[in-house]
mmCIF file of C-alpha atoms in Angstrom:
data_model
loop_
_atom_site.group_PDB
_atom_site.id
_atom_site.type_symbol
_atom_site.label_atom_id
_atom_site.label_comp_id
_atom_site.label_asym_id
_atom_site.label_seq_id
_atom_site.Cartn_x
_atom_site.Cartn_y
_atom_site.Cartn_z
ATOM 1 C CA MET Z 2 131.079 251.769 174.288
ATOM 2 C CA LEU Z 3 131.575 248.898 171.905
ATOM 3 C CA ASP Z 4 130.869 249.383 168.229
ATOM 4 C CA TYR Z 5 128.901 246.320 167.237
ATOM 5 C CA THR Z 6 128.352 245.124 163.703
ATOM 6 C CA PHE Z 7 125.580 242.786 162.636
ATOM 7 C CA PRO Z 8 126.758 240.423 159.945
ATOM 8 C CA THR Z 9 123.687 238.238 159.844
ATOM 9 C CA LEU Z 10 120.248 238.632 161.293
ATOM 10 C CA PHE Z 11 120.199 242.078 162.936
ATOM 11 C CA SER Z 12 120.306 245.114 160.657
ATOM 12 C CA THR Z 13 119.860 247.996 163.139
ATOM 13 C CA PRO Z 14 122.988 248.005 165.331
ATOM 14 C CA HIS Z 15 122.457 251.524 166.688
ATOM 15 C CA VAL Z 16 119.349 250.381 168.523
ATOM 16 C CA LEU Z 17 121.156 247.573 170.310
ATOM 17 C CA ILE Z 18 124.193 249.755 170.996
ATOM 18 C CA ALA Z 19 122.038 252.418 172.618
ATOM 19 C CA GLN Z 20 120.190 249.792 174.647
ATOM 20 C CA GLU Z 21 123.432 248.142 175.727
ATOM 21 C CA ALA Z 22 124.945 251.485 176.788
ATOM 22 C CA ALA Z 23 121.878 252.443 178.783
ATOM 23 C CA ALA Z 24 121.685 249.022 180.362
ATOM 24 C CA SER Z 25 125.390 249.066 181.264
ATOM 25 C CA ASN Z 26 124.906 252.335 183.114
ATOM 26 C CA GLU Z 27 122.259 250.586 185.174
ATOM 27 C CA GLY Z 28 124.498 247.518 185.799
ATOM 28 C CA PHE Z 29 122.446 245.400 183.376
ATOM 29 C CA ASP Z 30 124.107 243.544 180.467
ATOM 30 C CA ILE Z 31 121.658 243.349 177.590
ATOM 31 C CA LEU Z 32 123.988 241.157 175.506
ATOM 32 C CA THR Z 33 124.033 238.519 178.226
ATOM 33 C CA LEU Z 34 120.257 238.773 178.361
ATOM 34 C CA LEU Z 35 120.073 238.217 174.583
ATOM 35 C CA ASN Z 36 122.332 235.165 174.867
ATOM 36 C CA GLN Z 37 120.129 233.867 177.670
ATOM 37 C CA ALA Z 38 117.020 234.436 175.541
ATOM 38 C CA LEU Z 39 118.659 232.445 172.727
ATOM 39 C CA ASN Z 40 119.433 229.660 175.185
ATOM 40 C CA GLY Z 41 115.739 229.826 176.008
ATOM 41 C CA ILE Z 42 114.968 229.028 172.381
ATOM 42 C CA GLY Z 43 116.958 225.832 172.777
ATOM 43 C CA ILE Z 44 114.952 225.015 175.916
ATOM 44 C CA VAL Z 45 111.753 225.673 173.956
ATOM 45 C CA GLY Z 46 112.865 223.115 171.371
ATOM 46 C CA ILE Z 47 113.605 220.501 174.043
ATOM 47 C CA LEU Z 48 110.265 221.106 175.777
ATOM 48 C CA LEU Z 49 108.429 220.850 172.469
ATOM 49 C CA LEU Z 50 110.178 217.586 171.621
ATOM 50 C CA THR Z 51 109.586 215.958 175.003
ATOM 51 C CA GLY Z 52 106.016 217.230 175.347
ATOM 52 C CA LEU Z 53 104.781 216.299 171.863
ATOM 53 C CA GLY Z 54 104.561 212.559 172.532
ATOM 54 C CA LEU Z 55 102.816 213.203 175.838
ATOM 55 C CA ALA Z 56 100.330 215.483 174.087
ATOM 56 C CA ILE Z 57 99.352 212.464 171.985
ATOM 57 C CA THR Z 58 99.057 209.886 174.758
ATOM 58 C CA PHE Z 59 97.432 212.206 177.312
ATOM 59 C CA GLY Z 60 95.942 215.069 175.297
ATOM 60 C CA VAL Z 61 94.386 212.839 172.628
ATOM 61 C CA MET Z 62 94.015 209.425 174.290
ATOM 62 C CA ARG Z 63 93.585 210.637 177.915
ATOM 63 C CA ILE Z 64 96.172 208.122 179.142
ATOM 64 C CA ILE Z 65 98.143 209.309 182.175
ATOM 65 C CA ASN Z 66 101.470 207.908 181.040
ATOM 66 C CA LEU Z 67 104.027 208.202 183.834
ATOM 67 C CA ALA Z 68 106.399 206.038 181.765
ATOM 68 C CA HIS Z 69 106.737 208.776 179.126
ATOM 69 C CA GLY Z 70 110.166 209.729 180.485
ATOM 70 C CA GLU Z 71 111.332 206.123 180.147
ATOM 71 C CA PHE Z 72 110.428 206.101 176.434
ATOM 72 C CA ILE Z 73 112.614 209.205 176.096
ATOM 73 C CA MET Z 74 115.362 207.261 177.877
ATOM 74 C CA LEU Z 75 114.881 204.262 175.551
ATOM 75 C CA GLY Z 76 115.280 206.512 172.500
ATOM 76 C CA ALA Z 77 118.555 207.829 173.924
ATOM 77 C CA TYR Z 78 119.832 204.277 174.508
ATOM 78 C CA VAL Z 79 118.882 203.237 170.967
ATOM 79 C CA THR Z 80 121.031 206.075 169.640
ATOM 80 C CA PHE Z 81 123.891 205.110 171.968
ATOM 81 C CA VAL Z 82 123.774 201.436 170.950
ATOM 82 C CA PHE Z 83 123.763 202.078 167.193
ATOM 83 C CA GLN Z 84 126.420 204.752 167.455
ATOM 84 C CA ASP Z 85 128.629 202.591 169.675
ATOM 85 C CA ALA Z 86 128.181 199.327 167.729
ATOM 86 C CA PHE Z 87 127.928 200.553 164.135
ATOM 87 C CA ASP Z 88 129.374 204.079 164.395
ATOM 88 C CA LEU Z 89 126.184 205.496 162.882
ATOM 89 C CA ASP Z 90 125.667 209.226 162.591
ATOM 90 C CA LEU Z 91 123.202 210.605 165.145
ATOM 91 C CA LEU Z 92 120.806 211.673 162.399
ATOM 92 C CA MET Z 93 120.654 208.112 161.046
ATOM 93 C CA THR Z 94 119.742 206.749 164.481
ATOM 94 C CA ILE Z 95 116.681 209.016 164.862
ATOM 95 C CA PRO Z 96 114.358 206.908 162.605
ATOM 96 C CA LEU Z 97 115.606 203.766 164.376
ATOM 97 C CA ALA Z 98 114.821 205.307 167.758
ATOM 98 C CA PHE Z 99 111.314 206.129 166.536
ATOM 99 C CA LEU Z 100 110.646 202.634 165.177
ATOM 100 C CA ILE Z 101 112.003 200.727 168.178
ATOM 101 C CA THR Z 102 110.279 202.850 170.838
ATOM 102 C CA ALA Z 103 107.051 202.829 168.801
ATOM 103 C CA PHE Z 104 107.214 199.017 168.656
ATOM 104 C CA ILE Z 105 107.745 198.822 172.432
ATOM 105 C CA GLY Z 106 104.863 201.269 172.874
ATOM 106 C CA ALA Z 107 102.607 199.064 170.723
ATOM 107 C CA VAL Z 108 103.475 196.029 172.864
ATOM 108 C CA VAL Z 109 102.731 198.018 176.038
ATOM 109 C CA GLU Z 110 99.375 199.173 174.652
ATOM 110 C CA ILE Z 111 98.347 195.628 173.723
ATOM 111 C CA THR Z 112 99.490 193.994 176.965
ATOM 112 C CA ILE Z 113 98.724 196.700 179.580
ATOM 113 C CA ILE Z 114 97.022 199.907 178.456
ATOM 114 C CA ARG Z 115 94.234 198.263 176.406
ATOM 115 C CA ARG Z 116 92.727 196.755 179.545
ATOM 116 C CA LEU Z 117 92.718 200.042 181.449
ATOM 117 C CA TYR Z 118 90.842 202.500 179.196
ATOM 118 C CA GLY Z 119 88.367 204.451 181.294
ATOM 119 C CA HIS Z 120 90.292 203.709 184.522
ATOM 120 C CA PRO Z 121 92.671 206.657 184.996
ATOM 121 C CA LEU Z 122 93.877 205.705 188.481
ATOM 122 C CA GLU Z 123 94.759 202.171 187.418
ATOM 123 C CA THR Z 124 96.469 203.509 184.304
ATOM 124 C CA LEU Z 125 98.518 205.914 186.419
ATOM 125 C CA LEU Z 126 99.666 203.125 188.723
ATOM 126 C CA ALA Z 127 100.363 200.741 185.837
ATOM 127 C CA THR Z 128 102.502 203.230 183.897
ATOM 128 C CA TRP Z 129 104.322 204.206 187.089
ATOM 129 C CA GLY Z 130 105.170 200.544 187.641
ATOM 130 C CA LEU Z 131 106.156 200.239 183.983
ATOM 131 C CA SER Z 132 108.595 203.138 184.368
ATOM 132 C CA ILE Z 133 110.287 201.342 187.280
ATOM 133 C CA VAL Z 134 110.465 198.103 185.297
ATOM 134 C CA LEU Z 135 111.934 199.798 182.212
ATOM 135 C CA GLN Z 136 114.571 201.559 184.295
ATOM 136 C CA GLY Z 137 115.444 198.276 185.997
ATOM 137 C CA VAL Z 138 115.733 196.362 182.708
ATOM 138 C CA VAL Z 139 117.957 199.036 181.153
ATOM 139 C CA LYS Z 140 120.122 199.097 184.281
ATOM 140 C CA LEU Z 141 120.527 195.305 184.093
ATOM 141 C CA ILE Z 142 121.561 195.448 180.429
ATOM 142 C CA PHE Z 143 123.727 198.575 180.354
ATOM 143 C CA THR Z 144 124.518 199.007 184.100
ATOM 144 C CA ALA Z 145 124.045 202.369 185.818
ATOM 145 C CA GLN Z 146 127.242 203.754 184.276
ATOM 146 C CA LEU Z 147 126.778 206.938 182.274
ATOM 147 C CA LYS Z 148 126.906 206.623 178.481
ATOM 148 C CA TYR Z 149 127.809 209.345 176.026
ATOM 149 C CA VAL Z 150 126.559 210.108 172.512
ATOM 150 C CA LYS Z 151 128.582 212.135 170.030
ATOM 151 C CA ALA Z 152 126.964 215.067 168.263
ATOM 152 C CA PRO Z 153 127.747 215.305 164.516
ATOM 153 C CA ALA Z 154 130.716 217.503 163.705
ATOM 154 C CA TYR Z 155 128.650 219.541 161.248
ATOM 155 C CA LEU Z 156 126.321 220.586 164.077
ATOM 156 C CA SER Z 157 129.106 221.852 166.329
ATOM 157 C CA GLY Z 158 129.864 225.537 166.734
ATOM 158 C CA ASN Z 159 127.683 228.606 166.994
ATOM 159 C CA LEU Z 160 125.784 230.824 164.598
ATOM 160 C CA PRO Z 161 127.020 234.391 165.275
ATOM 161 C CA LEU Z 162 124.264 236.981 165.373
ATOM 162 C CA VAL Z 163 126.157 239.978 166.737
ATOM 163 C CA SER Z 164 129.925 240.558 166.518
ATOM 164 C CA ASP Z 165 132.221 243.234 167.886
ATOM 165 C CA ASP Z 166 134.987 245.118 166.036
ATOM 166 C CA SER Z 167 137.410 242.225 166.314
ATOM 167 C CA GLY Z 168 134.907 239.880 164.709
ATOM 168 C CA ALA Z 169 134.299 237.895 167.868
ATOM 169 C CA ALA Z 170 130.703 236.802 168.356
ATOM 170 C CA VAL Z 171 129.088 238.450 171.384
ATOM 171 C CA VAL Z 172 125.593 237.089 170.696
ATOM 172 C CA ALA Z 173 125.328 233.591 169.219
ATOM 173 C CA ILE Z 174 123.236 230.448 169.250
ATOM 174 C CA SER Z 175 124.609 226.946 168.818
ATOM 175 C CA TYR Z 176 123.828 225.019 165.648
ATOM 176 C CA TYR Z 177 122.735 222.023 167.719
ATOM 177 C CA ARG Z 178 120.067 224.052 169.522
ATOM 178 C CA LEU Z 179 118.817 225.270 166.135
ATOM 179 C CA PHE Z 180 118.776 221.638 165.009
ATOM 180 C CA ILE Z 181 116.654 220.694 168.034
ATOM 181 C CA VAL Z 182 114.178 223.495 167.307
ATOM 182 C CA GLY Z 183 114.022 222.464 163.636
ATOM 183 C CA VAL Z 184 113.343 218.802 164.473
ATOM 184 C CA ALA Z 185 110.689 219.782 167.031
ATOM 185 C CA LEU Z 186 108.843 222.067 164.607
ATOM 186 C CA ALA Z 187 109.067 219.480 161.803
ATOM 187 C CA LEU Z 188 107.562 216.798 164.075
ATOM 188 C CA LEU Z 189 104.825 219.182 165.212
ATOM 189 C CA GLY Z 190 103.966 219.971 161.579
ATOM 190 C CA LEU Z 191 103.975 216.264 160.656
ATOM 191 C CA THR Z 192 101.741 215.418 163.616
ATOM 192 C CA LEU Z 193 99.256 218.192 162.789
ATOM 193 C CA TYR Z 194 99.078 216.908 159.206
ATOM 194 C CA LEU Z 195 98.552 213.305 160.338
ATOM 195 C CA PHE Z 196 95.787 214.283 162.778
ATOM 196 C CA TYR Z 197 93.925 216.864 160.702
ATOM 197 C CA GLY Z 198 94.804 216.000 157.100
ATOM 198 C CA THR Z 199 94.560 212.225 156.854
ATOM 199 C CA SER Z 200 91.915 209.513 157.214
ATOM 200 C CA TRP Z 201 93.872 208.014 160.112
ATOM 201 C CA GLY Z 202 93.668 211.330 161.965
ATOM 202 C CA ARG Z 203 89.908 211.520 161.446
ATOM 203 C CA GLN Z 204 89.554 207.995 162.832
ATOM 204 C CA ILE Z 205 91.606 208.928 165.905
ATOM 205 C CA ARG Z 206 89.426 211.965 166.600
ATOM 206 C CA ALA Z 207 86.277 209.916 166.055
ATOM 207 C CA VAL Z 208 87.433 207.247 168.533
ATOM 208 C CA THR Z 209 88.403 209.796 171.189
ATOM 209 C CA GLN Z 210 85.105 211.697 170.856
ATOM 210 C CA ASN Z 211 82.723 208.719 170.734
ATOM 211 C CA ARG Z 212 84.268 205.272 170.779
ATOM 212 C CA ASP Z 213 80.988 203.326 170.462
ATOM 213 C CA MET Z 214 79.748 205.387 167.520
ATOM 214 C CA ALA Z 215 83.119 205.072 165.763
ATOM 215 C CA LYS Z 216 82.968 201.293 166.240
ATOM 216 C CA CYS Z 217 79.453 201.183 164.775
ATOM 217 C CA LEU Z 218 80.737 203.075 161.727
ATOM 218 C CA GLY Z 219 83.366 200.408 161.072
ATOM 219 C CA VAL Z 220 86.430 201.989 162.649
ATOM 220 C CA ASN Z 221 88.866 199.434 164.063
ATOM 221 C CA THR Z 222 89.194 201.133 167.453
ATOM 222 C CA LYS Z 223 91.770 198.692 168.813
ATOM 223 C CA LEU Z 224 94.054 199.288 165.855
ATOM 224 C CA VAL Z 225 93.596 203.068 166.164
ATOM 225 C CA ASP Z 226 94.391 202.944 169.892
ATOM 226 C CA MET Z 227 97.507 200.867 169.356
ATOM 227 C CA GLY Z 228 98.741 203.025 166.474
ATOM 228 C CA THR Z 229 98.152 206.278 168.339
ATOM 229 C CA PHE Z 230 99.880 205.134 171.525
ATOM 230 C CA ALA Z 231 102.795 203.712 169.537
ATOM 231 C CA TYR Z 232 103.138 207.006 167.628
ATOM 232 C CA GLY Z 233 103.271 208.980 170.888
ATOM 233 C CA CYS Z 234 105.927 206.631 172.271
ATOM 234 C CA GLY Z 235 107.877 206.888 169.002
ATOM 235 C CA LEU Z 236 107.917 210.692 169.315
ATOM 236 C CA ALA Z 237 109.289 210.310 172.848
ATOM 237 C CA GLY Z 238 112.004 208.063 171.424
ATOM 238 C CA VAL Z 239 112.939 210.722 168.851
ATOM 239 C CA ALA Z 240 113.150 213.268 171.681
ATOM 240 C CA GLY Z 241 115.518 210.978 173.589
ATOM 241 C CA SER Z 242 117.667 210.423 170.518
ATOM 242 C CA VAL Z 243 118.046 214.150 169.833
ATOM 243 C CA ILE Z 244 118.618 215.072 173.479
ATOM 244 C CA SER Z 245 121.161 212.274 174.052
ATOM 245 C CA ALA Z 246 124.023 214.377 172.668
ATOM 246 C CA LEU Z 247 123.304 217.195 175.132
ATOM 247 C CA LYS Z 248 123.732 215.201 178.319
ATOM 248 C CA SER Z 249 124.901 211.806 179.517
ATOM 249 C CA VAL Z 250 122.618 208.822 178.909
ATOM 250 C CA ALA Z 251 121.532 207.019 182.070
ATOM 251 C CA PRO Z 252 118.497 204.958 183.221
ATOM 252 C CA PRO Z 253 116.862 207.778 185.278
ATOM 253 C CA MET Z 254 117.414 210.503 182.637
ATOM 254 C CA GLY Z 255 113.781 210.444 181.488
ATOM 255 C CA GLN Z 256 112.509 211.586 184.870
ATOM 256 C CA ASP Z 257 114.332 214.897 184.374
ATOM 257 C CA TYR Z 258 112.033 215.693 181.454
ATOM 258 C CA LEU Z 259 108.764 214.179 182.689
ATOM 259 C CA VAL Z 260 107.638 217.077 184.917
ATOM 260 C CA ASP Z 261 108.537 219.679 182.280
ATOM 261 C CA ALA Z 262 106.643 217.731 179.612
ATOM 262 C CA TRP Z 263 103.538 217.594 181.817
ATOM 263 C CA MET Z 264 103.762 221.326 182.523
ATOM 264 C CA VAL Z 265 103.960 222.071 178.794
ATOM 265 C CA VAL Z 266 100.923 219.930 177.972
ATOM 266 C CA VAL Z 267 98.640 221.244 180.740
ATOM 267 C CA THR Z 268 99.707 224.861 180.123
ATOM 268 C CA GLY Z 269 99.063 224.778 176.392
ATOM 269 C CA GLY Z 270 95.817 222.843 176.676
ATOM 270 C CA VAL Z 271 95.339 219.105 176.444
ATOM 271 C CA ASP Z 272 92.829 219.275 173.595
ATOM 272 C CA LYS Z 273 94.877 221.288 171.108
ATOM 273 C CA LEU Z 274 98.195 220.127 169.686
ATOM 274 C CA ILE Z 275 99.129 223.696 168.749
ATOM 275 C CA GLY Z 276 98.823 224.613 172.435
ATOM 276 C CA ILE Z 277 101.964 222.641 173.141
ATOM 277 C CA LEU Z 278 103.937 225.154 171.063
ATOM 278 C CA ALA Z 279 102.588 228.037 173.159
ATOM 279 C CA GLY Z 280 103.266 226.122 176.373
ATOM 280 C CA SER Z 281 106.836 225.342 175.331
ATOM 281 C CA LEU Z 282 107.490 228.939 174.343
ATOM 282 C CA LEU Z 283 106.106 230.404 177.566
ATOM 283 C CA ILE Z 284 107.804 227.971 179.939
ATOM 284 C CA GLY Z 285 111.118 227.803 178.062
ATOM 285 C CA GLU Z 286 111.632 231.543 177.693
ATOM 286 C CA ALA Z 287 110.282 232.320 181.182
ATOM 287 C CA ASN Z 288 112.755 229.829 182.660
ATOM 288 C CA ALA Z 289 115.663 231.333 180.729
ATOM 289 C CA ILE Z 290 114.860 234.999 181.472
ATOM 290 C CA ILE Z 291 114.013 234.507 185.166
ATOM 291 C CA ALA Z 292 117.146 232.363 185.610
ATOM 292 C CA PHE Z 293 119.162 235.273 184.193
ATOM 293 C CA MET Z 294 117.461 237.819 186.466
ATOM 294 C CA LEU Z 295 117.608 235.638 189.618
ATOM 295 C CA ASN Z 296 118.933 232.082 189.508
ATOM 296 C CA ASP Z 297 117.998 228.740 187.977
ATOM 297 C CA PRO Z 298 116.403 226.993 190.999
ATOM 298 C CA LEU Z 299 114.296 230.056 191.801
ATOM 299 C CA ALA Z 300 113.265 230.299 188.138
ATOM 300 C CA ARG Z 301 111.962 226.728 188.206
ATOM 301 C CA VAL Z 302 110.014 227.400 191.398
ATOM 302 C CA ILE Z 303 108.436 230.587 189.976
ATOM 303 C CA VAL Z 304 107.505 228.924 186.675
ATOM 304 C CA LEU Z 305 106.037 225.894 188.455
ATOM 305 C CA GLY Z 306 104.033 228.211 190.734
ATOM 306 C CA ALA Z 307 102.760 230.151 187.716
ATOM 307 C CA VAL Z 308 101.628 226.904 186.050
ATOM 308 C CA ILE Z 309 99.795 225.840 189.223
ATOM 309 C CA ILE Z 310 97.990 229.203 189.362
ATOM 310 C CA LEU Z 311 97.092 228.887 185.672
ATOM 311 C CA ILE Z 312 95.630 225.409 186.205
ATOM 312 C CA ARG Z 313 93.692 226.697 189.229
ATOM 313 C CA TYR Z 314 91.897 229.386 187.241
ATOM 314 C CA ARG Z 315 92.040 227.874 183.734
ATOM 315 C CA PRO Z 316 92.206 224.079 184.105
ATOM 316 C CA GLU Z 317 91.623 223.529 180.390
ATOM 317 C CA GLY Z 318 94.906 225.339 179.538
ATOM 318 C CA LEU Z 319 95.539 228.251 177.191
ATOM 319 C CA PHE Z 320 94.005 226.621 174.116
ATOM 320 C CA THR Z 321 90.770 224.659 174.265
ATOM 321 C CA VAL Z 322 88.378 223.026 171.861
ATOM 322 C CA GLN Z 323 84.880 224.480 171.848
ATOM 323 C CA LYS Z 324 82.426 221.643 172.473
ATOM 324 C CA ARG Z 325 78.664 221.467 172.258
ATOM 325 C CA VAL Z 326 76.949 221.164 175.627
#
């Protein structure tokens, strides 16, 4: 039996040692499970990042935005362009990704979305067409060749949580995954403050609850709509910028995250921003643990099935807003 020491976060090694010994006797490696659970935390961060923008455009504005994945892709390309042309650090490209994708989102809201409020089917078809157009334009400019973004050197390596006698880390989490989780939580906190602690947030909630009454009270509903949609697209751009260092950048990359983002939003509840945190946590950790117990494709099928069952019996999601009848 290994004699583990806990140099950082864990302070009760005998508990883990006993669990590991018992699990080994049963052919079950608890340390691998812990590493998988920590990988799940990284998945939670990615889901939170990619789902936050969608929670704004769909959860708040009720816009079925099938081009959300393409705004993630645009954020990744912004980071690639500035890193390739100006050798900028990835962190410095994140605000640029937000501003550029938010500007594109504002243009899309003015030219397309504004004419389709109250028409969900038309909005769905329009954003689906927009996603094809955006992918085509990016492919024309950058070709379909894969692009790569460098992660900062100071975010490389792992944070050891459990080490053996030789000092080698047996349970660790990468600094970059911690960075992703930190960015996601910071953006969630900023968004909650903007929506519930500022005048702009009160105007957004007033417009979504009763557009005509808000207009009578002097709220510029068109400006609120444009600003809210642009903010949601900007958050998607930040997600693309942060994720770009994890995988290659390519025109269809956003589609990989679109389904997961939708699952997070509908699981947590479309009316509550905090629900997206619960949805990310449940789906991310469930994916990681089930993938460890079985395999990754089967884990995705089980999680997707669980989400479908949840929507069947609780279509409003885990968190809902109590409304007067």
